[in-house]
XYZ file of C-alpha atoms in Angstrom:
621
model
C -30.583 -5.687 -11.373
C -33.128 -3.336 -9.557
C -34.727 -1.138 -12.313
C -35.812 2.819 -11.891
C -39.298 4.034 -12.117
C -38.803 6.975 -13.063
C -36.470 9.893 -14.170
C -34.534 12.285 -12.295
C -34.171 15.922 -13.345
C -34.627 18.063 -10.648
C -31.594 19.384 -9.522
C -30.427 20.927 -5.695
C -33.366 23.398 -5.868
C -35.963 22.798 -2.725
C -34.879 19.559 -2.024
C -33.398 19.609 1.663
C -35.010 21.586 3.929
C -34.033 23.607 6.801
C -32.210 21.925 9.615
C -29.657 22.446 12.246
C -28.149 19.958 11.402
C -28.823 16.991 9.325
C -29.586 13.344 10.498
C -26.872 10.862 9.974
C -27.275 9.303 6.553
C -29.012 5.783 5.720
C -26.700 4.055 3.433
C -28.714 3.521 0.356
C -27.218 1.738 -2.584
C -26.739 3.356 -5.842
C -28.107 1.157 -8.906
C -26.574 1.693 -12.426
C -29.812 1.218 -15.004
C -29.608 2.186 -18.692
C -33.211 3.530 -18.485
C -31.901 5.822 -15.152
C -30.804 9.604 -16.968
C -29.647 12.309 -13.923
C -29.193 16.064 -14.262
C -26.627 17.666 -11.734
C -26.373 18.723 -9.309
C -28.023 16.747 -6.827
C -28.365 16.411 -2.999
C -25.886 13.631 -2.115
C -24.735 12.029 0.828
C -21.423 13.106 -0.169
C -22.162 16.837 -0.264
C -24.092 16.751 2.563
C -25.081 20.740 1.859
C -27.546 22.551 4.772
C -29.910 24.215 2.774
C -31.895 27.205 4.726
C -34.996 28.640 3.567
C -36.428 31.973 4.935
C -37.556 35.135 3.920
C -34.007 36.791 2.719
C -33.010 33.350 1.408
C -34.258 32.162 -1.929
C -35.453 28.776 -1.654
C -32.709 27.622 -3.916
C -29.765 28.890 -2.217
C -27.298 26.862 -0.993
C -25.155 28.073 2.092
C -22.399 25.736 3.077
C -20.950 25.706 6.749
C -17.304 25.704 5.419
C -16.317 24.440 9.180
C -17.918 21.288 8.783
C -17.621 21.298 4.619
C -13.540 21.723 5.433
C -13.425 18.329 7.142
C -15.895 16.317 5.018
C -13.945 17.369 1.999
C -10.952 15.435 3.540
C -12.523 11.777 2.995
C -11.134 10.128 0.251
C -12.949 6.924 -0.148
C -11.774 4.662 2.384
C -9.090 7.058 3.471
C -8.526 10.413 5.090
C -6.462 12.168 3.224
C -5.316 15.897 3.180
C -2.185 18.699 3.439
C -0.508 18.475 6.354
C 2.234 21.076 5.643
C 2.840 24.434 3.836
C 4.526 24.057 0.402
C 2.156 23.380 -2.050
C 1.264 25.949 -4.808
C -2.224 26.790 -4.610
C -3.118 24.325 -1.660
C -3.527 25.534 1.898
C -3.174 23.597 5.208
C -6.154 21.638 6.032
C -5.388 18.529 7.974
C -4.736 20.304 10.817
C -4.199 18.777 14.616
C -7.814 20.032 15.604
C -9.182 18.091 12.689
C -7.013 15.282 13.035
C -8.775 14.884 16.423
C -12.223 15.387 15.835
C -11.893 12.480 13.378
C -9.559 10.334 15.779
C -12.199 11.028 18.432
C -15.242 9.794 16.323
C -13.179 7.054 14.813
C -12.923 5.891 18.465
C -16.829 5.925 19.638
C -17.077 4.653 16.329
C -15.411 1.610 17.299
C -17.193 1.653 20.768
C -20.399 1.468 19.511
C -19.637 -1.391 17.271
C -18.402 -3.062 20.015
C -21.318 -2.228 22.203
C -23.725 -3.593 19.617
C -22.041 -7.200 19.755
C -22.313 -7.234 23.519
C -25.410 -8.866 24.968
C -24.657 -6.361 28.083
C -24.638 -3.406 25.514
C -21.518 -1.570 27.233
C -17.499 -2.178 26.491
C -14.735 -0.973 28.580
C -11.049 -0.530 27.952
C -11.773 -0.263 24.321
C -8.221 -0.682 22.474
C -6.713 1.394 19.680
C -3.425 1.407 18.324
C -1.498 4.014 15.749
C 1.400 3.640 13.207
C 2.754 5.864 10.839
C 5.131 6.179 8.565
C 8.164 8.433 8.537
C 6.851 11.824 6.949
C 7.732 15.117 8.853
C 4.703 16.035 9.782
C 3.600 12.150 11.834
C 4.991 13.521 15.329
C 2.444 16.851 16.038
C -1.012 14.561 14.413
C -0.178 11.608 16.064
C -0.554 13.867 19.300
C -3.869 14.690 18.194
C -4.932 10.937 17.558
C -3.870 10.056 21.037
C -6.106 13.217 21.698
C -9.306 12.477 19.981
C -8.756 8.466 21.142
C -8.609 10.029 24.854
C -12.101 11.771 24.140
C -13.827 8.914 22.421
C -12.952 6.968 25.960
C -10.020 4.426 24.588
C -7.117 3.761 25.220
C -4.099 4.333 22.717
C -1.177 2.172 21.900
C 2.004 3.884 19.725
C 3.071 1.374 17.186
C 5.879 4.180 16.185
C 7.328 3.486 12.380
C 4.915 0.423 10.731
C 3.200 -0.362 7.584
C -0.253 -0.007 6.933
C -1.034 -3.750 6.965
C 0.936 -3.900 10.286
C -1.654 -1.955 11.681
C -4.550 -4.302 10.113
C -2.536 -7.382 11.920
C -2.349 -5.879 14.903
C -5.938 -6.262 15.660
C -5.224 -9.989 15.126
C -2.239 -11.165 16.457
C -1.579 -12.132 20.023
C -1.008 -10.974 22.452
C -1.825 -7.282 21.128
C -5.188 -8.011 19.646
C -6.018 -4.776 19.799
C -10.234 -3.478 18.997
C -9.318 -1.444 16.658
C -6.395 0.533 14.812
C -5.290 3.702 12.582
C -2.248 4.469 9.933
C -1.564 7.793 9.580
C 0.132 7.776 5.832
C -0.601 9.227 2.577
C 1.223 6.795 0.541
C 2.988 7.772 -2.292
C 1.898 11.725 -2.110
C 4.359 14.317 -1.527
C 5.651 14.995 1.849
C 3.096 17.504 2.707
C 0.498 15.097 2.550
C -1.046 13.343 5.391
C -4.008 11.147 6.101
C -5.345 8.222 7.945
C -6.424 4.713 6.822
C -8.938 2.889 9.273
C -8.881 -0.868 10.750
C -11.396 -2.938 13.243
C -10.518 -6.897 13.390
C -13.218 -7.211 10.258
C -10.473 -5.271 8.232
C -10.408 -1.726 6.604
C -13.445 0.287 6.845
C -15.591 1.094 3.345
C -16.347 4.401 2.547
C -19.809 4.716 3.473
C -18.000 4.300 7.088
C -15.372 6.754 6.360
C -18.043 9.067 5.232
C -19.974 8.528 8.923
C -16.898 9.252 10.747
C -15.922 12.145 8.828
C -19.922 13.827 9.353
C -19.431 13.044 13.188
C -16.018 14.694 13.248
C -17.355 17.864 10.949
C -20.289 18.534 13.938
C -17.604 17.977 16.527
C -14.964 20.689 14.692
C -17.628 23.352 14.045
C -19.013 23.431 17.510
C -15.697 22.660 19.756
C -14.167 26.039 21.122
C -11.124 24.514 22.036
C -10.144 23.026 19.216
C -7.334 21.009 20.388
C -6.612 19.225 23.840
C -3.473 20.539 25.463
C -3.169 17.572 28.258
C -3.743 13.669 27.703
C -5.094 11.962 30.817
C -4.012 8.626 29.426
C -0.798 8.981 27.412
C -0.376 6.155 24.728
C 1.380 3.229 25.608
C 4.477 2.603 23.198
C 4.398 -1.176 21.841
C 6.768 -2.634 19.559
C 4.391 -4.815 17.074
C 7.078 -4.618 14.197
C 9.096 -7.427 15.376
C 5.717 -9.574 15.839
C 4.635 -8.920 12.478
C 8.194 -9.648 10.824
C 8.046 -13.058 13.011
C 5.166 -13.799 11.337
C 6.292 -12.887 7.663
C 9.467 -15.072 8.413
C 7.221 -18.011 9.958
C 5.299 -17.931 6.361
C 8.135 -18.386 4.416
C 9.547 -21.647 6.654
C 6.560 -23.664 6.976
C 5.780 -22.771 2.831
C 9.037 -23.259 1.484
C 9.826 -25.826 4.182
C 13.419 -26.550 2.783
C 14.832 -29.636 2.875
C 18.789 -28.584 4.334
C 18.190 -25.675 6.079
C 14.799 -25.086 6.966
C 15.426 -21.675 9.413
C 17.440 -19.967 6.674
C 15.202 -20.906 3.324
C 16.329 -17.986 1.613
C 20.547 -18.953 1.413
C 22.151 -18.440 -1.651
C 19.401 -15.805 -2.960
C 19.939 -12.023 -3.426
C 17.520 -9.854 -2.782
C 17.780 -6.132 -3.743
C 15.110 -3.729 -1.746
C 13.819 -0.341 -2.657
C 12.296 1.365 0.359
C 12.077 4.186 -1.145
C 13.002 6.033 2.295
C 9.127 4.797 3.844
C 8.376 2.269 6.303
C 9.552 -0.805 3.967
C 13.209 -1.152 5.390
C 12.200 -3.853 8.231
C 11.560 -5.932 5.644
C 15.099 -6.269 4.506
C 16.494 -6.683 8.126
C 14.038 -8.672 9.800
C 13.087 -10.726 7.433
C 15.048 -11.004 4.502
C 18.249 -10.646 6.335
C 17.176 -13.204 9.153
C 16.211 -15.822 6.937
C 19.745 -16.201 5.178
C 19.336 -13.752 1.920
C 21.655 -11.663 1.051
C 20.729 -8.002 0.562
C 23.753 -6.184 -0.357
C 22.625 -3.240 -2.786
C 19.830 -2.394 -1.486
C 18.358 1.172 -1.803
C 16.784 3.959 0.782
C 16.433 1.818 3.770
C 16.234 4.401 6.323
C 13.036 6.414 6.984
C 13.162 9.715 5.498
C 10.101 11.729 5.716
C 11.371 14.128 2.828
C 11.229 10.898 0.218
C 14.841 12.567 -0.844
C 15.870 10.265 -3.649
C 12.292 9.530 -5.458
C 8.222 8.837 -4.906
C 8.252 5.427 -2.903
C 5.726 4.232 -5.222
C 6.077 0.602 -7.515
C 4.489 2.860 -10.441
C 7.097 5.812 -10.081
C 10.085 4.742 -13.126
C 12.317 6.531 -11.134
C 11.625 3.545 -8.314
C 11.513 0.901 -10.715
C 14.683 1.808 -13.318
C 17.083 2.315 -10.043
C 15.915 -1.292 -8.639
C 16.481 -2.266 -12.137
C 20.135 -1.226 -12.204
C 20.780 -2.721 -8.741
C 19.832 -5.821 -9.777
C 21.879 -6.175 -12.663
C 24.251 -4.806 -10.988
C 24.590 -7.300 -8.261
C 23.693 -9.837 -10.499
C 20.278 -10.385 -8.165
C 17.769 -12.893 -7.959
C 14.580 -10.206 -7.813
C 14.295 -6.818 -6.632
C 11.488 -5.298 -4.703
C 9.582 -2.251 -4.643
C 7.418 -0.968 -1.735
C 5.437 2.029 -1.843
C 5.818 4.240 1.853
C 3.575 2.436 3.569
C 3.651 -1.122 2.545
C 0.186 -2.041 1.255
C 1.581 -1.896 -2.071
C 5.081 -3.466 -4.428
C 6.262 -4.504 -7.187
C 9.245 -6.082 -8.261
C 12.523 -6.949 -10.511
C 13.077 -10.455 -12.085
C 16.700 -11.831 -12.246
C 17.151 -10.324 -15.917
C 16.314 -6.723 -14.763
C 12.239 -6.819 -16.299
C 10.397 -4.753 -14.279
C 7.228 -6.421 -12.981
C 3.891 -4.156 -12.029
C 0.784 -3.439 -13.262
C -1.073 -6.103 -15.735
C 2.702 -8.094 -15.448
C 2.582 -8.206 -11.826
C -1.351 -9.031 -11.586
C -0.536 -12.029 -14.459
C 2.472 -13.130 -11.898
C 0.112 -13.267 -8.514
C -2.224 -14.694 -11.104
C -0.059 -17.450 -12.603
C 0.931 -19.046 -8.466
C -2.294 -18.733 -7.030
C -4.009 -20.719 -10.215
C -1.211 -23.125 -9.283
C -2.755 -23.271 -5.576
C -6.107 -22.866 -6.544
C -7.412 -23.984 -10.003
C -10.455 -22.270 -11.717
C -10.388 -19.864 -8.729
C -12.087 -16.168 -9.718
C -9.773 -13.200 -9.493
C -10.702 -10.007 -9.214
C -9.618 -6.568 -11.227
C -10.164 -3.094 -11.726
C -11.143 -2.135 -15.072
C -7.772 -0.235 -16.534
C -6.444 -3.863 -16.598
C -5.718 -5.342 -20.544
C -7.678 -7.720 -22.227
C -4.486 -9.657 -22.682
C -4.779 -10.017 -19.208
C -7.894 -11.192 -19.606
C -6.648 -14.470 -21.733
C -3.458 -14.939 -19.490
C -6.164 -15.911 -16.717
C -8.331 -17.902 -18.719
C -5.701 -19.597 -20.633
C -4.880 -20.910 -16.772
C -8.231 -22.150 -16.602
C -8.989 -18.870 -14.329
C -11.919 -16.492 -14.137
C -11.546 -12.722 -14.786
C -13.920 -10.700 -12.997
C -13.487 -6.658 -13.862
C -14.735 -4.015 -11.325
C -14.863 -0.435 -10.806
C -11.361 1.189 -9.713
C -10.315 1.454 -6.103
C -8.383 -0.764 -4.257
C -11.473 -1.493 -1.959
C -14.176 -1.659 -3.898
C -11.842 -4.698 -5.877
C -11.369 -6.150 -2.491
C -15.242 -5.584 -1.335
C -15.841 -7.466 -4.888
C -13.825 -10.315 -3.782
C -15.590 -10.956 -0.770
C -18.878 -10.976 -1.713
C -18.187 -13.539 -4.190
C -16.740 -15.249 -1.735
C -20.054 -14.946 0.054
C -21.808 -15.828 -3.037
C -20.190 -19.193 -3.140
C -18.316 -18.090 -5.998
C -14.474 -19.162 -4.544
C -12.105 -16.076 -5.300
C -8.454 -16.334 -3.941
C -6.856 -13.128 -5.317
C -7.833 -9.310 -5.753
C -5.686 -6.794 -7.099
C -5.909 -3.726 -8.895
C -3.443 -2.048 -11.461
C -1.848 0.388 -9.225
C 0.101 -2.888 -7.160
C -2.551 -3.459 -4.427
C -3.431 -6.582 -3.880
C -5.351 -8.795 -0.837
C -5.398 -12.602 -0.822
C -8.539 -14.602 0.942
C -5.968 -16.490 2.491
C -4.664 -13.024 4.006
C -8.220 -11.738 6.172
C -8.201 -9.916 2.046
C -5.724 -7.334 3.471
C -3.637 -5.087 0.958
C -0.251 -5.893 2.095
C 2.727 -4.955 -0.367
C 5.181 -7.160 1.356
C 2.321 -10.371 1.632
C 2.420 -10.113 -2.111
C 5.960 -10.286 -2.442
C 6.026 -13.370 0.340
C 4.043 -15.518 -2.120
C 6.854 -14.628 -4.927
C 9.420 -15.052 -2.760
C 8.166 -18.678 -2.021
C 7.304 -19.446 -5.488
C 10.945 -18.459 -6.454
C 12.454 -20.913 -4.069
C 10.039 -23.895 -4.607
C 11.009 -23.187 -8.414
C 14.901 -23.538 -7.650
C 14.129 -26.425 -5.648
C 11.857 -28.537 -8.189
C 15.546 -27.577 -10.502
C 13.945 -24.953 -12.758
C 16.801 -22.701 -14.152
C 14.200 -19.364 -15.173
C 13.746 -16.735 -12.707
C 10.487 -15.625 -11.824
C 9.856 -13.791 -15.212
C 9.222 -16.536 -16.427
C 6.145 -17.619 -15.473
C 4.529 -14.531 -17.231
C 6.600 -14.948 -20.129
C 3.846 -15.191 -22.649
C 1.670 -12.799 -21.491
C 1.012 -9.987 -24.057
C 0.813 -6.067 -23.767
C -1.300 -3.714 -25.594
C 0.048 -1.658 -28.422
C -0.642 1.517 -26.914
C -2.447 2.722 -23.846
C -2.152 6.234 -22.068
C -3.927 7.964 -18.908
C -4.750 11.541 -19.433
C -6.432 14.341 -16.744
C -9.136 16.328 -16.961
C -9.342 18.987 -14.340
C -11.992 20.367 -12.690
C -12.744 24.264 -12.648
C -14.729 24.781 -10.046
C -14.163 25.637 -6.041
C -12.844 22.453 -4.382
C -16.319 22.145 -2.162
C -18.250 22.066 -5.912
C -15.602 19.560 -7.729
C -17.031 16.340 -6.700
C -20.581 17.460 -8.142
C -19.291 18.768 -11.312
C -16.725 15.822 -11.792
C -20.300 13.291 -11.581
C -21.994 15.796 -13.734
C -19.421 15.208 -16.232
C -19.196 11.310 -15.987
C -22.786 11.217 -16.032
C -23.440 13.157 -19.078
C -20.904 10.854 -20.784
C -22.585 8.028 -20.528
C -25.857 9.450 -21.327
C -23.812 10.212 -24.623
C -23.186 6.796 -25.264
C -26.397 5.247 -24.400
C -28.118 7.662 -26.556
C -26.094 6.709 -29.557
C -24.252 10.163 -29.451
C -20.753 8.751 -30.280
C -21.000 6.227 -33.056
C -19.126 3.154 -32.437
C -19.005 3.593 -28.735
C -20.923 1.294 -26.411
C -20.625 1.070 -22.453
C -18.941 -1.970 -21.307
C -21.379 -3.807 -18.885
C -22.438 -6.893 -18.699
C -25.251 -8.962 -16.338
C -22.012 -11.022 -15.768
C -19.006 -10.781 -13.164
C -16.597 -13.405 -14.851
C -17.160 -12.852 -18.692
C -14.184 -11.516 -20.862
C -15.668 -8.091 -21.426
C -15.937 -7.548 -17.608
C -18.439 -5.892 -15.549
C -18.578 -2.318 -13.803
C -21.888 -2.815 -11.999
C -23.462 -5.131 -9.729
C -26.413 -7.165 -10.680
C -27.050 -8.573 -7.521
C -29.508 -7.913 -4.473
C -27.040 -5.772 -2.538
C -25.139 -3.742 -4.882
C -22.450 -1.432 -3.317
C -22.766 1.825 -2.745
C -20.996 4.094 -5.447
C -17.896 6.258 -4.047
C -16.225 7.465 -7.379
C -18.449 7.488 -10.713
C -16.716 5.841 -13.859
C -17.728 3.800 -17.143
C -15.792 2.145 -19.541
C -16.558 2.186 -23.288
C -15.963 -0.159 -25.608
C -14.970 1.508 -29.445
C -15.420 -0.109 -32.508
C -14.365 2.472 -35.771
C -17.223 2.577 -39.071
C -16.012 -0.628 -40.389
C -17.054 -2.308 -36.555
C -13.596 -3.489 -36.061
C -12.499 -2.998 -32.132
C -10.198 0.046 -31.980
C -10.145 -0.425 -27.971
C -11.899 1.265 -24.610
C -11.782 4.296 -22.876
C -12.445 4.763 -19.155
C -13.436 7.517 -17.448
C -13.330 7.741 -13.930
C -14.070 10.661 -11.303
C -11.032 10.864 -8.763
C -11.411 10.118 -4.942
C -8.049 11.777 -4.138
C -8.451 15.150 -6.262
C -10.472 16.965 -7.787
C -9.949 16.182 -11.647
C -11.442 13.227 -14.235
C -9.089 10.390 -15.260
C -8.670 8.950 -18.649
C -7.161 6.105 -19.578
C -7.463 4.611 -23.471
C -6.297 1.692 -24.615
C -5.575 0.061 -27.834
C -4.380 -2.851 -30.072
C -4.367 -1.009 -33.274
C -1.935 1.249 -34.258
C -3.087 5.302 -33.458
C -5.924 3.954 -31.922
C -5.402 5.908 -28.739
C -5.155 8.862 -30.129
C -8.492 8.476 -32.618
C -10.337 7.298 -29.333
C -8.745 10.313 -27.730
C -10.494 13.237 -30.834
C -13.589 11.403 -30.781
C -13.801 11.852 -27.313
C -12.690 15.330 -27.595
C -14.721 16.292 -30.718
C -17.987 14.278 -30.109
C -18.206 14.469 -26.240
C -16.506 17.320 -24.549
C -17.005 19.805 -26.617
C -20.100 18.930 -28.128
C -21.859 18.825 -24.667
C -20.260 21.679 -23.177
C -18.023 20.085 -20.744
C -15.312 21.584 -21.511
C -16.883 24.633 -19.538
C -15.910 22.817 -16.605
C -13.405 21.085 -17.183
C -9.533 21.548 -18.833
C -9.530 19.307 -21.740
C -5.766 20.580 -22.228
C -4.311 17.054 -21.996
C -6.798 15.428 -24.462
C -6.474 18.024 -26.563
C -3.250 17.810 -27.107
C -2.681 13.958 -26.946
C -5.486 13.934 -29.863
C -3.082 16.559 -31.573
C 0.120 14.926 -31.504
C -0.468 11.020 -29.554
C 1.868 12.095 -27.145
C 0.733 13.220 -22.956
C-alpha cells in the first residue's frame, strides 16, 4: 500500500482560493496508512465549498452557495436520493422537479460524452435513455422533469412505466431495446416521501465518484438557470413495455437451469410460492413468472403497487415483512416465501418450515449453491457480516473477502478481483443485495431468488426431502450483536465533515493505544479470516463513506468481539454495530466505547451518544 509523507493538520483555513466556480474534480484515490493522522475539517471533493477572499472577508471564511450546496447534498453514494414530498418532521422539500432536471439533464450529456469518447468520429446521435420507477406518489410530476432534463442533454427518452431497478440495468442489454443508457427513480425502502434516482450505462451502475460529477454539473446548471423548469417537451418519451422482456428472460433462466425432465415449460408444478411485494414494483414477479411457469401462488401478500407502502416497509430487513411472509407460509403449508424490497435489487426469503432467511443466513445460502457451481471461488462481504460466516465459507472450501459497507463498493470489490485474476462469483452485503459475475454483477433481488428457486427444484429432483433451510443448517449465529446511531448536531451542509471528523478521531484512538484491548481490523490481505477494510493494491478506490472496524480483546486478551463504525451515505448520523460471542459483550464494547472514546475526546459535542448511552446502561437499543 502507498505510504504518506507527511502529516496533515491544517484544516479549511486558506486552502481554496477564490473562484467562480471551481474546476471539475480529478478523482484522486484516498489511501488508508497507519502513519496518515488528519484534523477536520478539510477541503474535500465532497464539500466542494467556494471559498472567497477579499478585503471584508477573512481569509478563513467559508461562504457556501446554498443553490448549488442544496443539490450536491442530494448524492448519496451511488444514488440520488432526497424528499420528494411534505410530511416529514423537521425535513423540507428538496428533490424538487427543477432539481430533478438539472441532474437528468447532466446525467444525459454525461452519457453523451462517454459515448463520444468511444467513437473514432468523436460525435453520437440519437443517444438513448430510458426511465422506470416504482409506484410512490410522487414518480408522475419527476418523471416529467427527467424526460425534461433528457430533452436538454439532447436524448431521447423511453418510459419504462412501473419496473425494478435491475430492469432498468437490463434494459441497456437486451434486444431489441438496448438502450445507451438508463435511470430508476426509487428510494427503496424509505418512506413515501422519499425519492431519488439510481444510474445505469451498459457497463452497469455508476460509482460515486460519477454520481458526485453529475451532481456538480447539475448544482452549476440549478444556480444559474432562471427558468428552472421546462414547461414544453419537444420530444415526448416514448412508452415501451420492457417488463414482459425482462420476465421472459427470468422464466427462460429457470427452464434451461432446471431443465426438467416431464415438463420442461412449467418447471415449477407442484411448488408453492408465497410473495411479499410489499405494495412496490415486485408483483410481476408472481404473475409473469412464477405464475407462468406452473407455481402456485395462492397467499401471496401486497401485490399491487401502492405508493403509500400501506401495510409495512417493503424491505427483506423490516420484521414486519418477514413475520407476515412467515405466517403465510405456514399457513399455506408453502415451499418458500419471498421478500422483495420496492424496487427489486434486494430479497430475502422463507424456507418451507417458516425460518426466515436474510442477512448472514441468506449470504451463507447464496454462498452454499454457488460453492456448489464454483468451488474455491472468492466471495465478497461487507464488514457487519459474522465470523461464523466466515467458517461457513471456508468450511466449503470458499474464500471470505470482507470490505467496507455499501452495496457498490462490495460489488466494485468483486470486480477487481475478478480483474486481478482472483475468480469471484458472488458479492453480497448484509442488507440482502447481492450481484453474481454471472449476472453483468448487477444487484437484482429477484436474480437472487432465481438461483434458490433452481436450487430448490434440482434438490426435489435429485429426491432430497429438506427444504432449502437446509443447506445452511449448520451455520452458527453470534450471541449477541446490535446496531446503534449516533447523530450528528450540526447543519445538514456541515454533517458529512463532522461525521469524518468523528470516524477519524476514532481510529486515531485506537492506533494510538487509547482504548486498551482495541485494535483496527486490517489486514495486507483480501481473503484472510479477519477480513480487510482497505485496499493494498495499485488502484485503491476512492473512499465515499469513512468506517473502521475494531477488533476487542478484554485485560485477560480473550476476544470479546468488534465494533464498526461507519459514517452514513443516506443521513446524516454515525452507525454502530457491535458484535459478540461472549455473553454482555456488546454492551462492555458498547461503555468502553462510550467511556474511553466519546466522551473522552469530546465527541460527544457533536454528536448524540443517547443510544450508546443507554444500550451501555441497560444492553437493550
Amino acid at each position: 500500500m502507498a505510504s504518506s509523507t507527511s502529516t496533515q493538520s491544517q484544516s479549511l483555513q486558506g486552502l481554496i482560493s477564490k473562484t467562480s466556480f471551481p474546476s471539475l474534480p480529478i478523482n484522486k484515490p484516498i489511501l488508508h496508512n497507519t502513519n496518515f493522522k488528519i484534523s477536520f475539517p478539510f477541503p474535500s471533493r465532497q464539500s466542494l465549498l467556494r471559498v472567497e477572499s477579499s478585503s471584508t472577508v477573512k481569509s478563513n471564511e467559508v461562504v457556501v452557495d446554498e443553490e448549488m450546496d442544496k443539490i450536491r447534498r442530494l448524492q448519496n453514494g451511488s444514488d440520488v436520493r432526497g424528499v420528494a414530498l411534505e410530511g416529514e418532521k423537521g425535513r423540507t422539500v428538496d428533490l424538487t422537479p427543477p432539481a430533478v432536471e438539472a441532474i437528468a439533464e447532466s446525467f444525459g450529456e454525461w452519457v453523451v460524452e462517454r459515448l463520444e469518447e468511444e467513437k473514432t468520429n468523436g460525435s453520437v446521435e440519437n443517444v438513448r435513455v430510458s426511465l422506470g420507477r416504482d409506484p410512490r406518489i410522487s414518480g408522475a410530476s419527476l418523471s416529467a422533469a427527467v424526460f425534461a432534463g433528457l430533452a436538454r442533454a439532447g436524448c431521447l427518452a423511453f418510459d419504462m412505466g412501473l419496473a425494478t431497478t435491475p430492469a432498468c440495468f437490463m434494459s441497456t442489454l437486451l434486444p431489441p431495446f438496448m438502450y445507451d443508457a438508463s435511470i430508476m427513480m426509487t428510494a427503496s425502502h424509505l418512506p413515501y416521501t422519499r425519492n431519488g434516482l439510481k444510474f445505469f450505462t451498459k457497463n452497469g451502475g455508476l460509482t460515486s465518484p460519477d454520481v458526485e460529477e453529475i451532481c456538480y454539473r447539475a448544482a452549476r446548471k440549478y444556480a444559474n438557470r432562471l427558468a428552472k423548469v421546462s414547461t414544453a417537451l419537444r420530444n415526448p418519451p416514448k412508452r415501451v413495455d420492457f417488463m414482459s422482456t425482462y420476465a421472459k428472460h427470468l422464466r427462460d433462466i429457470i427452464k434451461e437451469r432446471v431443465n426438467h425432465p416431464l415438463h420442461y415449460d412449467t418447471p415449477l408444478q407442484g411448488f408453492q410460492i408465497i410473495v411479499n411485494a410489499g405494495n412496490g414494483s415486485g408483483g410481476f414477479f408472481t404473475y409473469d413468472v412464477l405464475d407462468r411457469l406452473g407455481a402456485e401462488t395462492f397467499g401471496s401478500l401486497h401485490l399491487n403497487p401502492d405508493g403509500m407502502f400501506p401495510n409495512h416497509i417493503p424491505n427483506p430487513e423490516d420484521k414486519t415483512a418477514m413475520a407476515l411472509t412467515r405466517a403465510a407460509v405456514l399457513e399455506n403449508k408453502a415451499d418458500l416465501g419471498i421478500v422483495f424490497d420496492t424496487d427489486v435489487d434486494r430479497s430475502g426469503v422463507v424456507d418451507s418450515s417458516g425460518n426466515p432467511i436474510n442477512g448472514d443466513k441468506l449470504i451463507a445460502l447464496m454462498s452454499a449453491i454457488v460453492l456448489k457451481e464454483h468451488p474455491g471461488t472468492t466471495i465478497v462481504t461487507d464488514a457487519r457480516t459474522s465470523m461464523a460466516l466466515t467458517r461457513f465459507i471456508t468450511d466449503r472450501g470458499g474464500q471470505h473477502c470482507l470490505y467496507r459497507v455499501g452495496y457498490r463498493n462490495v460489488i466494485d470489490k468483486g470486480v477487481q478481483l475478478n480483474k486481478d485474476g482472483m475468480e469471484t462469483h458472488l458479492m453480497m452485503e448484509i442488507t440482502g443485495h447481492g450481484a453474481l459475475k454471472e449476472n453483468h454483477f448487477l444487484d437484482d433481488g429477484a436474480y437472487m431468488v432465481v438461483k434458490v428457486i433452481i436450487e430448490m427444484v434440482r434438490m426435489k429432483l435429485e429426491g432430497s426431502g429438506d427444504g432449502i433451510g437446509s443447506l445452511i443448517k449448520d451455520l452458527e449465529g453470534p450471541l449477541e450483536s446490535a446496531e446503534l446511531r449516533m447523530n450528528v448536531i450540526s447543519e445538514p451542509r456541515f454533517a458529512k465533515a463532522k461525521a469524518i471528523e468523528a470516524i477519524e478521531t476514532f481510529r486515531n484512538y485506537v492506533e494510538e493505544g487509547q482504548l486498551p484491548g482495541w485494535d483496527l481490523d486490517s489486514c495486507g490481505e483480501c481473503w484472510v479470516s479477519d477480513g480487510c477494510l482497505v485496499d493494498t493494491n495499485d488502484t485503491p478506490a476512492a473512499v465515499d463513506a469513512h468506517m473502521y472496524r475494531a477488533k476487542v480483546s478484554d485485560k485477560d486478551n480473550a476476544e470479546l468481539g468488534w465494533v464498526h463504525l461507519r459514517q452514513s451515505i443516506h443521513n446524516p448520523n454515525i452507525a454502530v454495530n457491535l458484535q459478540s460471542n461472549v455473553p454482555g459483550g456488546c454492551q462492555l464494547m458498547s461503555r468502553d466505547l462510550r467511556d474511553k472514546f466519546l466522551l473522552a475526546s469530546g465527541m460527544d459535542r457533536i454528536l448524540d451518544i443517547s443510544q450508546i448511552d443507554k444500550y451501555a446502561r441497560s444492553g437493550s437499543v
